[in-house]
Coordinates of C-alpha atoms in Angstrom, one line a residue:
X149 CA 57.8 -31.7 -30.6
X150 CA 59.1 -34.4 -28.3
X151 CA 63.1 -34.5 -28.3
X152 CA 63.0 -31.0 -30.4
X153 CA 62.2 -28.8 -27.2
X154 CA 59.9 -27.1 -25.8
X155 CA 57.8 -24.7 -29.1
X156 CA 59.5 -21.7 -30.4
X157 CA 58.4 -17.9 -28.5
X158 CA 57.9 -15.0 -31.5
X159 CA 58.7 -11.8 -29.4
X160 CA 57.1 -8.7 -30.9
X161 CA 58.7 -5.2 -29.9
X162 CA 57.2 -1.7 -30.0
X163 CA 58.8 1.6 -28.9
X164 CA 57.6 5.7 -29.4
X165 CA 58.7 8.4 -31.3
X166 CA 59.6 11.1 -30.1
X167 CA 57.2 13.7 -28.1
X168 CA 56.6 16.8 -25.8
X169 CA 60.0 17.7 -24.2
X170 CA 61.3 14.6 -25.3
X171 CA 63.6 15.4 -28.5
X172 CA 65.0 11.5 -29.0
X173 CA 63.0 9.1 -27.6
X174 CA 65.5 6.1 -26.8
X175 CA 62.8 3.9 -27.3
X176 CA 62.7 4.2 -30.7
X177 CA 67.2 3.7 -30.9
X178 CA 66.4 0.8 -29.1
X179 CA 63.2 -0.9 -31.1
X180 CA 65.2 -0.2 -34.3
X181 CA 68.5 -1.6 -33.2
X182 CA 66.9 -4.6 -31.8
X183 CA 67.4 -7.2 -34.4
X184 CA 71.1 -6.4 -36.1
X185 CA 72.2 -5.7 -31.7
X186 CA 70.5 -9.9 -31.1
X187 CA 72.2 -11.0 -34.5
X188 CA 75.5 -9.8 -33.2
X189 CA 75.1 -11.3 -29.7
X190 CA 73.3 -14.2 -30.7
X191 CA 69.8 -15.0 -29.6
X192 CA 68.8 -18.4 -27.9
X193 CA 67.3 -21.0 -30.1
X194 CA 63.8 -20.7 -29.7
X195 CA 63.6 -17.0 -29.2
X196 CA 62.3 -15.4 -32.4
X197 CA 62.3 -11.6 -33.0
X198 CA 59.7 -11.0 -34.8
X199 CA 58.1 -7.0 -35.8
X200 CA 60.2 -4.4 -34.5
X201 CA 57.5 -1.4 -34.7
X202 CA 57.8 2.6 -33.6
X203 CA 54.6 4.1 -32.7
X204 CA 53.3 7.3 -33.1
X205 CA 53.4 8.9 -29.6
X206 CA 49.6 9.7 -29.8
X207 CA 47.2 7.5 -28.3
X208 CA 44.4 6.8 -31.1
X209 CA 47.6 7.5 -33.6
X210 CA 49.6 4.8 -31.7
X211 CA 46.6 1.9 -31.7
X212 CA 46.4 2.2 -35.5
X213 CA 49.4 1.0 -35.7
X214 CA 49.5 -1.2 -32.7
X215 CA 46.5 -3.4 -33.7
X216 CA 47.7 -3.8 -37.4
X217 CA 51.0 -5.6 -35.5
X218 CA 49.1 -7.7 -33.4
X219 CA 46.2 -8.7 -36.0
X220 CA 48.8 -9.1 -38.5
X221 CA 50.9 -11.5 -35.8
X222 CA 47.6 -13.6 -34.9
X223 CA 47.1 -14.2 -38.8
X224 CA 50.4 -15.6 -39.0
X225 CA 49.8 -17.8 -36.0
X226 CA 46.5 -18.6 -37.5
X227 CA 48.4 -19.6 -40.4
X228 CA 50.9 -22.1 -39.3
X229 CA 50.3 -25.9 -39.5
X230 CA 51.4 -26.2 -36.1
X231 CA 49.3 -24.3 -33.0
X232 CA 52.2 -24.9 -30.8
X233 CA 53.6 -21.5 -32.2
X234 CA 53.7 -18.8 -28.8
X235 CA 53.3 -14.9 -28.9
X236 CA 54.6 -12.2 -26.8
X237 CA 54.2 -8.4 -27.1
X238 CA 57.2 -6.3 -25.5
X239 CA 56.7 -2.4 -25.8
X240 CA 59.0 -0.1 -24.6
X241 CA 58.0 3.5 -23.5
X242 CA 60.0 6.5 -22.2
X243 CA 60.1 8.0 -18.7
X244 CA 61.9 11.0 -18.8
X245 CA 62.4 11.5 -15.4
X246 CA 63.2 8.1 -14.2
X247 CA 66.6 6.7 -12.6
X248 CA 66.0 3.0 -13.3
X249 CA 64.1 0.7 -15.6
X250 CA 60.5 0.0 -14.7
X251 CA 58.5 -3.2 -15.7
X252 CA 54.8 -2.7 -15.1
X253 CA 52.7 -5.0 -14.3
X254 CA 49.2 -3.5 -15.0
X255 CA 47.3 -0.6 -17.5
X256 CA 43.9 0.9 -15.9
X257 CA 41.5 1.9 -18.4
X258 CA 41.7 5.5 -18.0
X259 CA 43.5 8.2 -20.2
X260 CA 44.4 11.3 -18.6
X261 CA 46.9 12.8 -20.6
X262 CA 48.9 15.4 -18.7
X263 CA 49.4 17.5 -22.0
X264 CA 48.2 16.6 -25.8
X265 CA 49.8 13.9 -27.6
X266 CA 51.5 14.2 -30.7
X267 CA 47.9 14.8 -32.5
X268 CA 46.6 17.0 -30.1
X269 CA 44.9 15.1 -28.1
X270 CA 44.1 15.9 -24.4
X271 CA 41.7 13.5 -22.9
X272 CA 41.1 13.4 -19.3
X273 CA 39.5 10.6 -16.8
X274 CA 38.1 8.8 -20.2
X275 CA 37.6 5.1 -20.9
X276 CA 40.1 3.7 -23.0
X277 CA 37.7 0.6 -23.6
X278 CA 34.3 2.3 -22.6
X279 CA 33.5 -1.5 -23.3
X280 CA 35.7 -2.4 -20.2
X281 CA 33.7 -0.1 -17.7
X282 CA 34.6 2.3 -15.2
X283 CA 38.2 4.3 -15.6
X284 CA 38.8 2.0 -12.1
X285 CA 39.6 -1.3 -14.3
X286 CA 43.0 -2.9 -14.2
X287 CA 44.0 -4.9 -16.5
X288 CA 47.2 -7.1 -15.6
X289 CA 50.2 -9.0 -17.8
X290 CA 49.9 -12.6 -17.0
X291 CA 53.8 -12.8 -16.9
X292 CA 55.4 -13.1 -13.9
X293 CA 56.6 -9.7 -13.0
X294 CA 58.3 -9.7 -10.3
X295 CA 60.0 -13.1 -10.5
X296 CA 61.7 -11.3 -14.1
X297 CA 62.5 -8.1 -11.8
X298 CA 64.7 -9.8 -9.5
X299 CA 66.4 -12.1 -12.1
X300 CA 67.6 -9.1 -13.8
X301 CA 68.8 -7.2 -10.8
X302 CA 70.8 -10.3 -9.6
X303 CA 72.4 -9.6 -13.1
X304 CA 73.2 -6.4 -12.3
X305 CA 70.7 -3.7 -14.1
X306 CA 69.1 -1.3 -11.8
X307 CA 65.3 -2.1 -12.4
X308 CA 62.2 -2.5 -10.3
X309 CA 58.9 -3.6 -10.7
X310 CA 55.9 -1.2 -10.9
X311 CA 51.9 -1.1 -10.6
X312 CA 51.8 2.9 -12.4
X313 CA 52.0 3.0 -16.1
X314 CA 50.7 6.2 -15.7
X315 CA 47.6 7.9 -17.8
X316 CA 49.1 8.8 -21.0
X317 CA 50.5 6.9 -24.3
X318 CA 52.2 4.4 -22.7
X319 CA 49.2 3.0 -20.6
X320 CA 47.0 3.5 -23.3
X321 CA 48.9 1.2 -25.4
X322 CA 49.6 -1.0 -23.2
X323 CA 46.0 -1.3 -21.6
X324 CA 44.9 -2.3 -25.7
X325 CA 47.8 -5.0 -25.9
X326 CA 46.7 -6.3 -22.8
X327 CA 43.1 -6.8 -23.8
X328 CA 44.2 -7.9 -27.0
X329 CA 46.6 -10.2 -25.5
X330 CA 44.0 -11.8 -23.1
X331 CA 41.6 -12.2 -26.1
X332 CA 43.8 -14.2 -28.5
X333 CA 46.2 -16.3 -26.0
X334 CA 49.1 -14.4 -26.2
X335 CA 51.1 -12.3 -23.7
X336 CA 51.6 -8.7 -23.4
X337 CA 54.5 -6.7 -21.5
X338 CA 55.4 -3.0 -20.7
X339 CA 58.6 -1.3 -19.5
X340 CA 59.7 2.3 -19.1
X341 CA 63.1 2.9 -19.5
X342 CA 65.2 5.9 -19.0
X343 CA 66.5 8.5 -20.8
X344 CA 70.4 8.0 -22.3
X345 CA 71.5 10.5 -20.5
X346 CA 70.7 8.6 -17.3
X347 CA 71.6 5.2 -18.6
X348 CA 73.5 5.1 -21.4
X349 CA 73.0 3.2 -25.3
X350 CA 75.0 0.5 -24.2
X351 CA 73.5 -0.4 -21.2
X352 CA 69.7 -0.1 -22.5
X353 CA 70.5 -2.6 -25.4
X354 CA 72.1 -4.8 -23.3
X355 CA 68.8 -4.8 -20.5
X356 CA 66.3 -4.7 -23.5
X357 CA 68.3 -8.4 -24.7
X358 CA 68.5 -9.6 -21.4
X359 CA 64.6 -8.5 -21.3
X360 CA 64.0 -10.7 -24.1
X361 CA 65.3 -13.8 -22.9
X362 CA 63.6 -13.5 -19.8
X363 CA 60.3 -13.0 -20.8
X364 CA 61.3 -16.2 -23.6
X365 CA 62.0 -18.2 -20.1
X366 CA 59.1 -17.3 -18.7
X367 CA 56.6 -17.8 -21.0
X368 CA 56.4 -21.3 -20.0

């Protein structure tokens, strides 16, 4: 690339539908408001938005999709003349009863959901990988975490860094990227975000494109 820069950084998004006691899932807003909210505030060159993609809040419902994205992301990579091309996964979940925004650092292979997903399903202390092992195995995002945390509390969002996913959708999915991630070269990341009622529209969209560009800076 030489005087052109460093390679370009395709960003993949994924948030949730909405679920169990959870009537709009701001997730979704957000995932779907991604790309015309980054046209308007203009992105940095090199960051690509690529798929913008709302999951079923179910985990075997959920993967379906989820592995289509990332399969259908390699093949592009796969497809390009150059190899310089870089990947990241960015999913967003809900946590209803949160104060803050949460970006977590690890998924454990185990699925305890606290009630059914949105296909009825109710699994408890199973392997999400039975592949991977005991429920005990952590899987961890190779970006740096808490490095990203304190860059965006110095601008001003109220965020911290976590080691809980918890045992439902959101570490399910995010457990799969993970593994998927590590596989194919790419990177995978999760955060939790509020509800609107606890931090508004606004202020989400704003963190979710300051998000982006961080985890662009960071890639390298």
């Amino acid at each position: 690339m030489g005087s052109e820069g460093p390679p370009a950084v395709t960003v993949h998004v994924t948030g949730f539908k909405k679920f169990h006691g959870v009537s709009e899932n701001p997730t979704e807003t957000i995932v779907s408001s991604l790309k015309e909210y980054m046209k308007k505030n203009s992105m940095p060159k090199g960051l690509i938005l690529g798929s913008c993609t709302i999951l079923e809040t179910a985990g075997q419902g959920a993967v379906a999709t989820l592995y289509q994205t990332l399969q259908s992301a390699i093949s592009d990579k796969d497809s390009e003349s150059s190899s310089s091309k870089r990947i990241i996964w960015l999913h967003f979940g809900v946590n209803s009863g949160a104060i803050r925004f949460a970006i977590e650092q690890q998924a454990v292979n185990e699925a305890t959901f606290r009630c059914p997903d949105e296909m009825g399903w109710k699994p408890q202390k199973v392997p999400i990988i039975p592949a991977d092992g005991e429920i005990s195995r952590v899987r961890k995002t190779s970006l740096p975490v808490e490095d990203m945390t304190k860059t965006l509390v110095k601008k001003g969002y109220e965020v911290i860094s976590s080691d809980d996913a918890g045992r439902f959708v959101c570490n399910y999915v995010y457990y799969h990227s993970l593994r998927f991630a590590e596989q194919n070269g790419t990177k995978s990341l999760f955060v939790h975000v509020p509800l609107f009622l606890t931090i508004d529209k606004e202020t989400q969209m704003q963190f979710a494109a300051s998000l982006l560009e961080e985890v662009w800076t960071r890639f390298w």
